PDB file of C-alpha atoms and ligand atoms in Angstrom:
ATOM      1  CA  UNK A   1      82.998  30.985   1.990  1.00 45.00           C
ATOM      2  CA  UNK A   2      84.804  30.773  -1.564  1.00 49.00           C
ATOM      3  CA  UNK A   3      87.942  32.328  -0.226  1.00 52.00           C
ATOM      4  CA  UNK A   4      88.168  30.142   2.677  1.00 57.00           C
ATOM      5  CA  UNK A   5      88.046  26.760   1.246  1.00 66.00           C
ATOM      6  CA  UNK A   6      90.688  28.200  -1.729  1.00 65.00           C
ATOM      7  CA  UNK A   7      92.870  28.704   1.435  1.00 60.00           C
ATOM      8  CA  UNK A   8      92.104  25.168   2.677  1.00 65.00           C
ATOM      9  CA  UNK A   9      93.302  24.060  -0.774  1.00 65.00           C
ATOM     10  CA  UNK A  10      96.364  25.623  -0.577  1.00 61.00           C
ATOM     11  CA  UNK A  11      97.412  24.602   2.743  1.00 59.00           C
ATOM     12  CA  UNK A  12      96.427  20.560   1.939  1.00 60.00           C
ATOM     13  CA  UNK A  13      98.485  21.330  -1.536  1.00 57.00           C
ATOM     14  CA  UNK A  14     101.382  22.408   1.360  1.00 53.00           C
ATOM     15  CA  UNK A  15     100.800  19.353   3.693  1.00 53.00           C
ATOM     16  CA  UNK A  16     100.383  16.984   0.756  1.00 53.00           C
ATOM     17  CA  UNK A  17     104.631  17.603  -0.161  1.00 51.00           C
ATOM     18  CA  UNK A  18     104.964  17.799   3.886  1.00 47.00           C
ATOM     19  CA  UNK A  19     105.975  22.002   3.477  1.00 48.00           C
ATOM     20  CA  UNK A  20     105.211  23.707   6.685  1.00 49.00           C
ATOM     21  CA  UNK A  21     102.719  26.336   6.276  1.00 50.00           C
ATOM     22  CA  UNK A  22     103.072  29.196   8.706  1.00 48.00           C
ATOM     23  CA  UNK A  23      99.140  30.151   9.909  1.00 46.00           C
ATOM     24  CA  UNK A  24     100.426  33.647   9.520  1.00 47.00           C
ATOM     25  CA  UNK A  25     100.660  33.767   5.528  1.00 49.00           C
ATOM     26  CA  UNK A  26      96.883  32.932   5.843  1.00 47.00           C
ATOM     27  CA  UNK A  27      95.699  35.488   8.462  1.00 45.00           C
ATOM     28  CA  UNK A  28      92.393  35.161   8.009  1.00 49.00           C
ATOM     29  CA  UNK A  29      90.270  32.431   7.924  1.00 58.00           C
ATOM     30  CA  UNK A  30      86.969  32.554   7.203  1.00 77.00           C
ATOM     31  CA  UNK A  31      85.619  30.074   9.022  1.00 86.00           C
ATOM     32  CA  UNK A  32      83.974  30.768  12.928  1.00 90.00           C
ATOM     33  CA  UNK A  33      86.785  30.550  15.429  1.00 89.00           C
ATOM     34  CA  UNK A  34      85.516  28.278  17.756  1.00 90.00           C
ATOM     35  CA  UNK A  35      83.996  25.694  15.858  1.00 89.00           C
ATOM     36  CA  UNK A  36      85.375  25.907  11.949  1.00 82.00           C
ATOM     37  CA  UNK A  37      82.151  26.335  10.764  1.00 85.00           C
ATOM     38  CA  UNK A  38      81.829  28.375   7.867  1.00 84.00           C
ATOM     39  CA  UNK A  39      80.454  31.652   8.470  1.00 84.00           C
ATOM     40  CA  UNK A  40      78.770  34.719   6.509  1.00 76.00           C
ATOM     41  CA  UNK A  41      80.576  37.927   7.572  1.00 76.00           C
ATOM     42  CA  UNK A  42      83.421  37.304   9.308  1.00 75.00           C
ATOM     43  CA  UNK A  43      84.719  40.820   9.538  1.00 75.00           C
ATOM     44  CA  UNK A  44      82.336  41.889  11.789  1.00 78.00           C
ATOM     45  CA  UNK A  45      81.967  38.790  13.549  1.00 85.00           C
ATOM     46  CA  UNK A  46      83.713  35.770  13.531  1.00 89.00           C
ATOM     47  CA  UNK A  47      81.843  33.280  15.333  1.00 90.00           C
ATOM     48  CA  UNK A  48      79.025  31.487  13.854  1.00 91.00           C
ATOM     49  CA  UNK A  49      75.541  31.743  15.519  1.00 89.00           C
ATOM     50  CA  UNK A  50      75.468  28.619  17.484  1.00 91.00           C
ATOM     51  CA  UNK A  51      79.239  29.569  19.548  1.00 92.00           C
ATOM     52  CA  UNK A  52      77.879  33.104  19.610  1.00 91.00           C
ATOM     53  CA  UNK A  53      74.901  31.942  22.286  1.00 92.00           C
ATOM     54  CA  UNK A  54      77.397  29.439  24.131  1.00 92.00           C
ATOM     55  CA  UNK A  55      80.899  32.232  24.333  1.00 93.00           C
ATOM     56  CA  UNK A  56      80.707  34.206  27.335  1.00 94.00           C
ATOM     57  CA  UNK A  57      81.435  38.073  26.732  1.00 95.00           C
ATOM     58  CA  UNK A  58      82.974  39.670  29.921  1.00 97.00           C
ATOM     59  CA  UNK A  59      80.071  42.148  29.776  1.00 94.00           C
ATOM     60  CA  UNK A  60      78.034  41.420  33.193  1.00 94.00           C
ATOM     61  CA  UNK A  61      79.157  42.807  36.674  1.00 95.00           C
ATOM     62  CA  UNK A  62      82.669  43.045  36.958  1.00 96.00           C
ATOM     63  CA  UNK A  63      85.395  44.513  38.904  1.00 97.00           C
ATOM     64  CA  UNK A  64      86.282  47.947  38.166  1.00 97.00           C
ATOM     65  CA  UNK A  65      89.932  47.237  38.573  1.00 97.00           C
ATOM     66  CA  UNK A  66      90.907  43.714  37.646  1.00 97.00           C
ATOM     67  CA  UNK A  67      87.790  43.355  35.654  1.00 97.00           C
ATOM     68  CA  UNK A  68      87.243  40.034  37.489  1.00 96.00           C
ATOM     69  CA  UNK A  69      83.253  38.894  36.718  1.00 96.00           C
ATOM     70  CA  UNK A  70      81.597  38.965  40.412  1.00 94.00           C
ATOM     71  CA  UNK A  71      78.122  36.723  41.349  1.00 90.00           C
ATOM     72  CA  UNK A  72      76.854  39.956  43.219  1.00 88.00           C
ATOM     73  CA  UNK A  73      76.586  43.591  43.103  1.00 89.00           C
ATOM     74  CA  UNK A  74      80.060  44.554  44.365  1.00 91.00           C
ATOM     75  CA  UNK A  75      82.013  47.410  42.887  1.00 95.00           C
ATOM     76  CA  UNK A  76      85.320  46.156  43.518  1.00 96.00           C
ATOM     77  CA  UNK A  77      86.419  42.541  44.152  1.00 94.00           C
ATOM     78  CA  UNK A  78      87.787  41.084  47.059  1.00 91.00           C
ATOM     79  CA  UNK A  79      91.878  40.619  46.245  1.00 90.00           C
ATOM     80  CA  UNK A  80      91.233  44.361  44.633  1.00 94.00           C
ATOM     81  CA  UNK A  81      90.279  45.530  47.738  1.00 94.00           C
ATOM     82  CA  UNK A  82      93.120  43.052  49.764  1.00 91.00           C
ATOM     83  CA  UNK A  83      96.083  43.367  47.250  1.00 89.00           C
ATOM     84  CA  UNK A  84      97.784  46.739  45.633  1.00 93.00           C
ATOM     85  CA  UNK A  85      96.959  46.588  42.433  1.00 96.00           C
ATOM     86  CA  UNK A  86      99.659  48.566  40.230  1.00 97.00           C
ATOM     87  CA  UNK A  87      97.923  48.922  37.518  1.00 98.00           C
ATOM     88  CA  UNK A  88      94.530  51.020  37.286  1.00 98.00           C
ATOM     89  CA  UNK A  89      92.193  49.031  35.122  1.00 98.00           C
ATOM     90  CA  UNK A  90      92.108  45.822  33.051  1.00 98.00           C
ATOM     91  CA  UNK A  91      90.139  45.563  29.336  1.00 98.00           C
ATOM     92  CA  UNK A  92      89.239  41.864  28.834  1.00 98.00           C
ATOM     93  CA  UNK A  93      86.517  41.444  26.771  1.00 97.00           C
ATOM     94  CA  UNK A  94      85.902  37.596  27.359  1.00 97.00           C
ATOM     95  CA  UNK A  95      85.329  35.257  30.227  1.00 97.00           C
ATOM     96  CA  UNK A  96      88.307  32.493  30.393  1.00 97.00           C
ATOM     97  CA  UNK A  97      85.963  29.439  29.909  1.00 95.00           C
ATOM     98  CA  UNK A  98      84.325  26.705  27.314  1.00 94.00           C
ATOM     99  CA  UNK A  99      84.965  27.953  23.858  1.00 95.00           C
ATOM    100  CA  UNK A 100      87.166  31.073  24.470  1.00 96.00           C
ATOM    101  CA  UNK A 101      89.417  29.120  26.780  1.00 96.00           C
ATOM    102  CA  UNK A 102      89.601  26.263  24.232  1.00 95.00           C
ATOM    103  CA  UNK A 103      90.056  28.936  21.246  1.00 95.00           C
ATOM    104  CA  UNK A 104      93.029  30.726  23.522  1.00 96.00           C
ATOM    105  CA  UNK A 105      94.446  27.211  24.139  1.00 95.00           C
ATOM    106  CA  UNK A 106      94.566  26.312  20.424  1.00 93.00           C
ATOM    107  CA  UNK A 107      96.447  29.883  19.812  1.00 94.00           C
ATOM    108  CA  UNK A 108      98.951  29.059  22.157  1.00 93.00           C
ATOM    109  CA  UNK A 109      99.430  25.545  21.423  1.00 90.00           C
ATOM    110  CA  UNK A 110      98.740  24.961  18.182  1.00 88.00           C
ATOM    111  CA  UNK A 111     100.292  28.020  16.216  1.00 88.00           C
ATOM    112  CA  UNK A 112      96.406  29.141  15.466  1.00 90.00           C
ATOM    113  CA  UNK A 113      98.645  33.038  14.664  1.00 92.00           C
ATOM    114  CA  UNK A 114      95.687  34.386  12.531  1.00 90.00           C
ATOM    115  CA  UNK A 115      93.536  34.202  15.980  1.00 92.00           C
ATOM    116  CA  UNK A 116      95.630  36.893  17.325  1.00 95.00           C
ATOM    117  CA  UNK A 117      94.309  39.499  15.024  1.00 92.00           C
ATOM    118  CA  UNK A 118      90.834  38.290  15.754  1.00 92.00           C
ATOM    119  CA  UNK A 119      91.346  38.494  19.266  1.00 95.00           C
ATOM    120  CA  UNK A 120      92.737  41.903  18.822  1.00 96.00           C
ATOM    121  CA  UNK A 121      89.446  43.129  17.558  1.00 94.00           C
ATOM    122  CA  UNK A 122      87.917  42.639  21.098  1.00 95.00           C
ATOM    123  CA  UNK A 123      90.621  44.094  23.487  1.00 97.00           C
ATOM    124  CA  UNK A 124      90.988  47.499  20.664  1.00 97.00           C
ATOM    125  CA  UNK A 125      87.642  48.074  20.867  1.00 96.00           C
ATOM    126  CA  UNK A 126      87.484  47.785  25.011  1.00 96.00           C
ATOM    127  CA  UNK A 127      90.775  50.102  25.086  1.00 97.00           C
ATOM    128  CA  UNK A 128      89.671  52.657  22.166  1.00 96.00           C
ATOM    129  CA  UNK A 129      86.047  52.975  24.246  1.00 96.00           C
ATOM    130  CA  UNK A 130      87.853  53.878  27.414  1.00 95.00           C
ATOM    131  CA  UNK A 131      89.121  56.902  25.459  1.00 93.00           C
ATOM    132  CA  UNK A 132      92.419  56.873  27.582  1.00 97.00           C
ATOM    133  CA  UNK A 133      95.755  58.213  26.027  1.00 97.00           C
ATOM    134  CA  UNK A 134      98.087  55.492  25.758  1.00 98.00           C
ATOM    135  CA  UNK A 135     102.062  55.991  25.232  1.00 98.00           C
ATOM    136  CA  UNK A 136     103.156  52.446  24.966  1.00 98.00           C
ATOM    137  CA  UNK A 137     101.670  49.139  24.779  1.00 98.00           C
ATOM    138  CA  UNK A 138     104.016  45.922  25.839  1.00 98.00           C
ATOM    139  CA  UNK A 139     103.385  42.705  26.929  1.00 98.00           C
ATOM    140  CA  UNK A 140     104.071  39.802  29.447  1.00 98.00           C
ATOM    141  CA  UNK A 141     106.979  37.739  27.854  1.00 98.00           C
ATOM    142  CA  UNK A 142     107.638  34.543  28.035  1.00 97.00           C
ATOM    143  CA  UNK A 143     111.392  33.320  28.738  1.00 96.00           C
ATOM    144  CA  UNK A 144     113.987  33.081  25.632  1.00 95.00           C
ATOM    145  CA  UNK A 145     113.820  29.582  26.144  1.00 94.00           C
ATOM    146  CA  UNK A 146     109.917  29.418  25.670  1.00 94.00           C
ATOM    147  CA  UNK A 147     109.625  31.608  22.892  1.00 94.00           C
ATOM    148  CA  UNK A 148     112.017  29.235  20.626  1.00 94.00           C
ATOM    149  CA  UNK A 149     109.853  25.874  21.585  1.00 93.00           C
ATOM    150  CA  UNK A 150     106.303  27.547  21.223  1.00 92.00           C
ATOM    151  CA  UNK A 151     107.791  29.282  17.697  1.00 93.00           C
ATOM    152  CA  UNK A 152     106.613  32.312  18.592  1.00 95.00           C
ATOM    153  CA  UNK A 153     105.202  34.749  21.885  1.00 97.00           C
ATOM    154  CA  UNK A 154     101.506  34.635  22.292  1.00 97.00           C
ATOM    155  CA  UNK A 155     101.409  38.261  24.405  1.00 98.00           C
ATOM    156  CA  UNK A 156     103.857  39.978  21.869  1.00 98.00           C
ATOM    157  CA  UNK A 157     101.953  39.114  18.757  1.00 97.00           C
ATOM    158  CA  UNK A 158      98.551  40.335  20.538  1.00 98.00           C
ATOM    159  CA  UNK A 159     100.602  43.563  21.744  1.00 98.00           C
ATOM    160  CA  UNK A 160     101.732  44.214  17.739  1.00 97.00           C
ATOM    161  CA  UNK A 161      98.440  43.487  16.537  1.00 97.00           C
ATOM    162  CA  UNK A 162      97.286  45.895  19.173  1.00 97.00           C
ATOM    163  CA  UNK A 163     100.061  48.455  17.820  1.00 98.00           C
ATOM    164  CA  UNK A 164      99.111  48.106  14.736  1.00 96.00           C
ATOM    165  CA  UNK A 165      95.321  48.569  15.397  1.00 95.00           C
ATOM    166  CA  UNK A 166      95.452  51.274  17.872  1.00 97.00           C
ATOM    167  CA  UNK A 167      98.499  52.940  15.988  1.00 97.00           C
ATOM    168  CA  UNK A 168     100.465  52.823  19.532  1.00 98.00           C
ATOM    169  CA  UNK A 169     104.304  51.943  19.612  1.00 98.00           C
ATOM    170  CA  UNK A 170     104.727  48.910  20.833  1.00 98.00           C
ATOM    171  CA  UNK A 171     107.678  48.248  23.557  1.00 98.00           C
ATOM    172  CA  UNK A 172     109.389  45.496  25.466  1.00 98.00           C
ATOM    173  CA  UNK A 173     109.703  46.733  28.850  1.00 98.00           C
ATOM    174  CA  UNK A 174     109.828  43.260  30.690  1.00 98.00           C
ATOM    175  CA  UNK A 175     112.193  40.464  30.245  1.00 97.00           C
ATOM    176  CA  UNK A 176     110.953  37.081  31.719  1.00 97.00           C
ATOM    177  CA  UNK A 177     114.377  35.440  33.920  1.00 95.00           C
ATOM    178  CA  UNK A 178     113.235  31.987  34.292  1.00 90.00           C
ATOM    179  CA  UNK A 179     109.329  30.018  34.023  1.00 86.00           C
ATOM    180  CA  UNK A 180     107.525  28.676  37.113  1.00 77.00           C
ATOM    181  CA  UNK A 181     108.040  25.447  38.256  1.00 71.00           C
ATOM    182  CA  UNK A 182     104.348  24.589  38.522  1.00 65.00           C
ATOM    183  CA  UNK A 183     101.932  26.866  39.311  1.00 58.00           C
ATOM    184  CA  UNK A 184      99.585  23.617  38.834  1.00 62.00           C
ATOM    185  CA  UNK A 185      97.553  24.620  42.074  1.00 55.00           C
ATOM    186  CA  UNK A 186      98.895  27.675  43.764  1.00 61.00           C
ATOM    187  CA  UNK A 187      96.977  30.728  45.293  1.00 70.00           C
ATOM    188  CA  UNK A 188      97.249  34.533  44.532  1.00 69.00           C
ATOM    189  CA  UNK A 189      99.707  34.291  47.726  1.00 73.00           C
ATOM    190  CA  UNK A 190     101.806  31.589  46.420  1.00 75.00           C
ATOM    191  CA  UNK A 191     101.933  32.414  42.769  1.00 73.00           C
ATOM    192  CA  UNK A 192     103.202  35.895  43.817  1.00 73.00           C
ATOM    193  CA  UNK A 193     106.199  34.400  46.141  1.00 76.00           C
ATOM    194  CA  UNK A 194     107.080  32.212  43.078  1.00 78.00           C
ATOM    195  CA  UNK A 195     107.084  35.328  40.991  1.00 82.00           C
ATOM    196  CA  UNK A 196     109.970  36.954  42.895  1.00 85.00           C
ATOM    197  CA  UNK A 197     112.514  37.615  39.986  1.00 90.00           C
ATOM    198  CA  UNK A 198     111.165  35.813  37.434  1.00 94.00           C
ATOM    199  CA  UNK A 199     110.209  39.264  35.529  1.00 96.00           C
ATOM    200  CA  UNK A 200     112.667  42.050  35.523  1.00 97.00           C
ATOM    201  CA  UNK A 201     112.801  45.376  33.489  1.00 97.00           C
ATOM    202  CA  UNK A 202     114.121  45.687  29.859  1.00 97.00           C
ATOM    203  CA  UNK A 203     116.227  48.927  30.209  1.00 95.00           C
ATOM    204  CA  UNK A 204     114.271  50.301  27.996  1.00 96.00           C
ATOM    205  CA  UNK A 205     113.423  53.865  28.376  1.00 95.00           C
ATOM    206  CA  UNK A 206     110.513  55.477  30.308  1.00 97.00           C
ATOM    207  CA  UNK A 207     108.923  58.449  30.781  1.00 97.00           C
ATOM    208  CA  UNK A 208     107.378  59.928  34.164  1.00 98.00           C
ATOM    209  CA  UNK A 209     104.244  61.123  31.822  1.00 98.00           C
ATOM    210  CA  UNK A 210     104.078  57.845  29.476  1.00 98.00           C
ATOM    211  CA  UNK A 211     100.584  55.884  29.973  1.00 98.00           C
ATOM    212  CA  UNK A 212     101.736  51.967  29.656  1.00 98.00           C
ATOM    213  CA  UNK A 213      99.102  49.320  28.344  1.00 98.00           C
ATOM    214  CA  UNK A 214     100.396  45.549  29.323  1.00 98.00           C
ATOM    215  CA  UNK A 215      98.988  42.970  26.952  1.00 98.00           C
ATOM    216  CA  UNK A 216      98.611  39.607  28.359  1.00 98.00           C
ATOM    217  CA  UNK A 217      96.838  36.401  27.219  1.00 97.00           C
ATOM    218  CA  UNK A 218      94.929  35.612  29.413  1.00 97.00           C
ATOM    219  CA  UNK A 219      94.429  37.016  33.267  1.00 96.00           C
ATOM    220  CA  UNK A 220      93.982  34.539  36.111  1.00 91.00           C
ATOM    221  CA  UNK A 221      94.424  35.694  39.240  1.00 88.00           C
ATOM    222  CA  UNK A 222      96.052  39.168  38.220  1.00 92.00           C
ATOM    223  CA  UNK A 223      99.259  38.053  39.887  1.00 90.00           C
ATOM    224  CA  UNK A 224     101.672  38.224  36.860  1.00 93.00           C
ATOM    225  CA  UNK A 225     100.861  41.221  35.500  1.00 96.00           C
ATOM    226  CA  UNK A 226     100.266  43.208  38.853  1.00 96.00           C
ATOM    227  CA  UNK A 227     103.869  41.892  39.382  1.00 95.00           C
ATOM    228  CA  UNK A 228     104.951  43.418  35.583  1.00 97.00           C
ATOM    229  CA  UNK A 229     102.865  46.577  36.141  1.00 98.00           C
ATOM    230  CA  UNK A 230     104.962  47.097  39.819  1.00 97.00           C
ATOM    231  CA  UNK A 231     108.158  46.696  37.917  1.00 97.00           C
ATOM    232  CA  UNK A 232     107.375  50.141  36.057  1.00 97.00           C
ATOM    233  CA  UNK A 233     104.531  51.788  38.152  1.00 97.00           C
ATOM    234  CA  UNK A 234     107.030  54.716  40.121  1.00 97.00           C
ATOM    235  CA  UNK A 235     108.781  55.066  36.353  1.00 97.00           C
ATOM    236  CA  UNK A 236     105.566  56.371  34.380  1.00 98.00           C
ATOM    237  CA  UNK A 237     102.247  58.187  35.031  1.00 98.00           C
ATOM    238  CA  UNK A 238     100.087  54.920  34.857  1.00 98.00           C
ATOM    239  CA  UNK A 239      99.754  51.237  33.705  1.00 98.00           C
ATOM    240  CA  UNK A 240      96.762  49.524  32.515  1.00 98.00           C
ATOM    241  CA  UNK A 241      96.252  46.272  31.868  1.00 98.00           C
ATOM    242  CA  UNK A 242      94.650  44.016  28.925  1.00 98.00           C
ATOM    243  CA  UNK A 243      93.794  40.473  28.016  1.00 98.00           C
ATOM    244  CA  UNK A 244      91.610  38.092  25.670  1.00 98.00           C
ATOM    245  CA  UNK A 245      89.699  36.858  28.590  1.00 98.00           C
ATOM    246  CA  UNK A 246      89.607  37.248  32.494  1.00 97.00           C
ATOM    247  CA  UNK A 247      89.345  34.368  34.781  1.00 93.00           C
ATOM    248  CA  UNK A 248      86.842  33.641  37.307  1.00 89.00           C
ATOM    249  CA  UNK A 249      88.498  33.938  41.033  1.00 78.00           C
ATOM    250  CA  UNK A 250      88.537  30.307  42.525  1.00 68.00           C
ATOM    251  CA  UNK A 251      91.352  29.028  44.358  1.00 46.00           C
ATOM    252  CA  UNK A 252      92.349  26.046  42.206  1.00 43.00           C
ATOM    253  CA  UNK A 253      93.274  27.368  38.515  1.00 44.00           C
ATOM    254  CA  UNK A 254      95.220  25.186  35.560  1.00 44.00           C
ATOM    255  CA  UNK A 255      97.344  28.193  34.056  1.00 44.00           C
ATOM    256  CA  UNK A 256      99.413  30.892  35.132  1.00 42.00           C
TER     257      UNK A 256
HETATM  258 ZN1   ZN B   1      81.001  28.231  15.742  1.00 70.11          ZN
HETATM  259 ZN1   ZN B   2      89.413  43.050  41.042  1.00 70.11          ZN
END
């Protein structure tokens, strides 16, 4: 697309004096965001033909709750129907694997902003089809110290995106008190014992009738944000839950 390589222009013009373009002046693209290919109508769909067959939507059995994909006919998934679950229901409109996982990754890591909107797409249209009120959308933070290093929080700018798209205020009603040591291979169990006081609540205001929406990146296990969503549960009528992409349950995951 025309527009797309003028943008590419500009941002070699940038790198060719050594300025630092932010990927947020540039929010879109144009190009498919899993391989770079150029692509023909990226509003409606941003992945090129070839990723499209090999991405895996988040759109076959699943967990009612945690919206974990099961193997067989089940209802509700096994730590759903082990662990309380604070929150009532999780949007994520993507399987955490292959493309998606390395697409999430590059967000994260390598300041791909722009991706957030495109992200945003999914989860808004998962949320806006559930047709449930929401009062307040926030987001699982990452520690002060975090935020400064990575330039930027990857679960706030998908909650304002959301905001924005979904014309919901957007909140901070978690603070995050210190990161994990490594979560490298820990179980649902473990992760939640190292969780103990590593989120705590904002101060910020709530309302026994407010309906909260917690944005996350990604959701693994479900430990973190069950833990967010029991920090504010008794305070407000209910929490829900949303990510990019759900994990697959296994008992050996790389993130947290
Ligand atoms: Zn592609
Ligand atoms: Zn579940």
């Amino acid at each position: 697309m025309k527009s797309g390589r003028f943008k590419d222009k500009v941002k070699m013009f940038f790198k060719k004096f050594g300025l630092l373009l932010d990927e947020t002046l540039f929010p879109i693209n144009f190009r498919c965001i899993f391989c770079d290919n150029d692509i023909p109508d990226y509003e409606n769909k941003p992945f090129c033909e070839s990723c499209e067959k090999e991405v895996e939507f988040n759109n076959g059995n699943k967990c009612l709750i945690c919206s974990a994909p099961i193997e067989n006919e089940a209802m509700i998934c096994d730590f759903c129907q082990k662990e309380k679950r604070y929150f009532k229901k999780a949007f994520c409109p993507f399987v955490y694997s292959g493309k998606v996982r390395s697409a999430i990754l590059g967000y994260k890591d390598s300041n791909k902003r722009y991706l957030a909107s495109v992200f945003t797409k999914f989860i808004a249209k998962e949320v806006s089809e559930s047709e449930i009120k929401f009062d307040i959308i926030t987001y699982v933070p990452l520690t002060d110290k975090k935020r400064r290093k990575r330039g930027f929080d990857q679960a706030e700018l998908l909650a304002e995106e959301l905001g924005k798209c979904l014309k919901i205020p957007v909140k901070r009603l978690f603070v995050k008190n210190k990161d994990a040591k490594t979560q490298k291979f820990s179980n649902y169990k473990e992760r939640q014992q190292n969780m103990k006081g590593m989120y705590s609540l904002s101060g910020e205001k709530l309302k026994k009738t407010d309906t909260v929406l917690i944005v996350d990146d990604v959701i693994t296990t479900g430990a973190t944000v069950n833990y967010c969503a029991g920090l504010c549960a008794n305070k407000v009528k209910e929490v829900y839950a949303c990510a990019i992409a759900r994990n697959r349950y296994k008992e050996k995951t790389d993130e947290s």
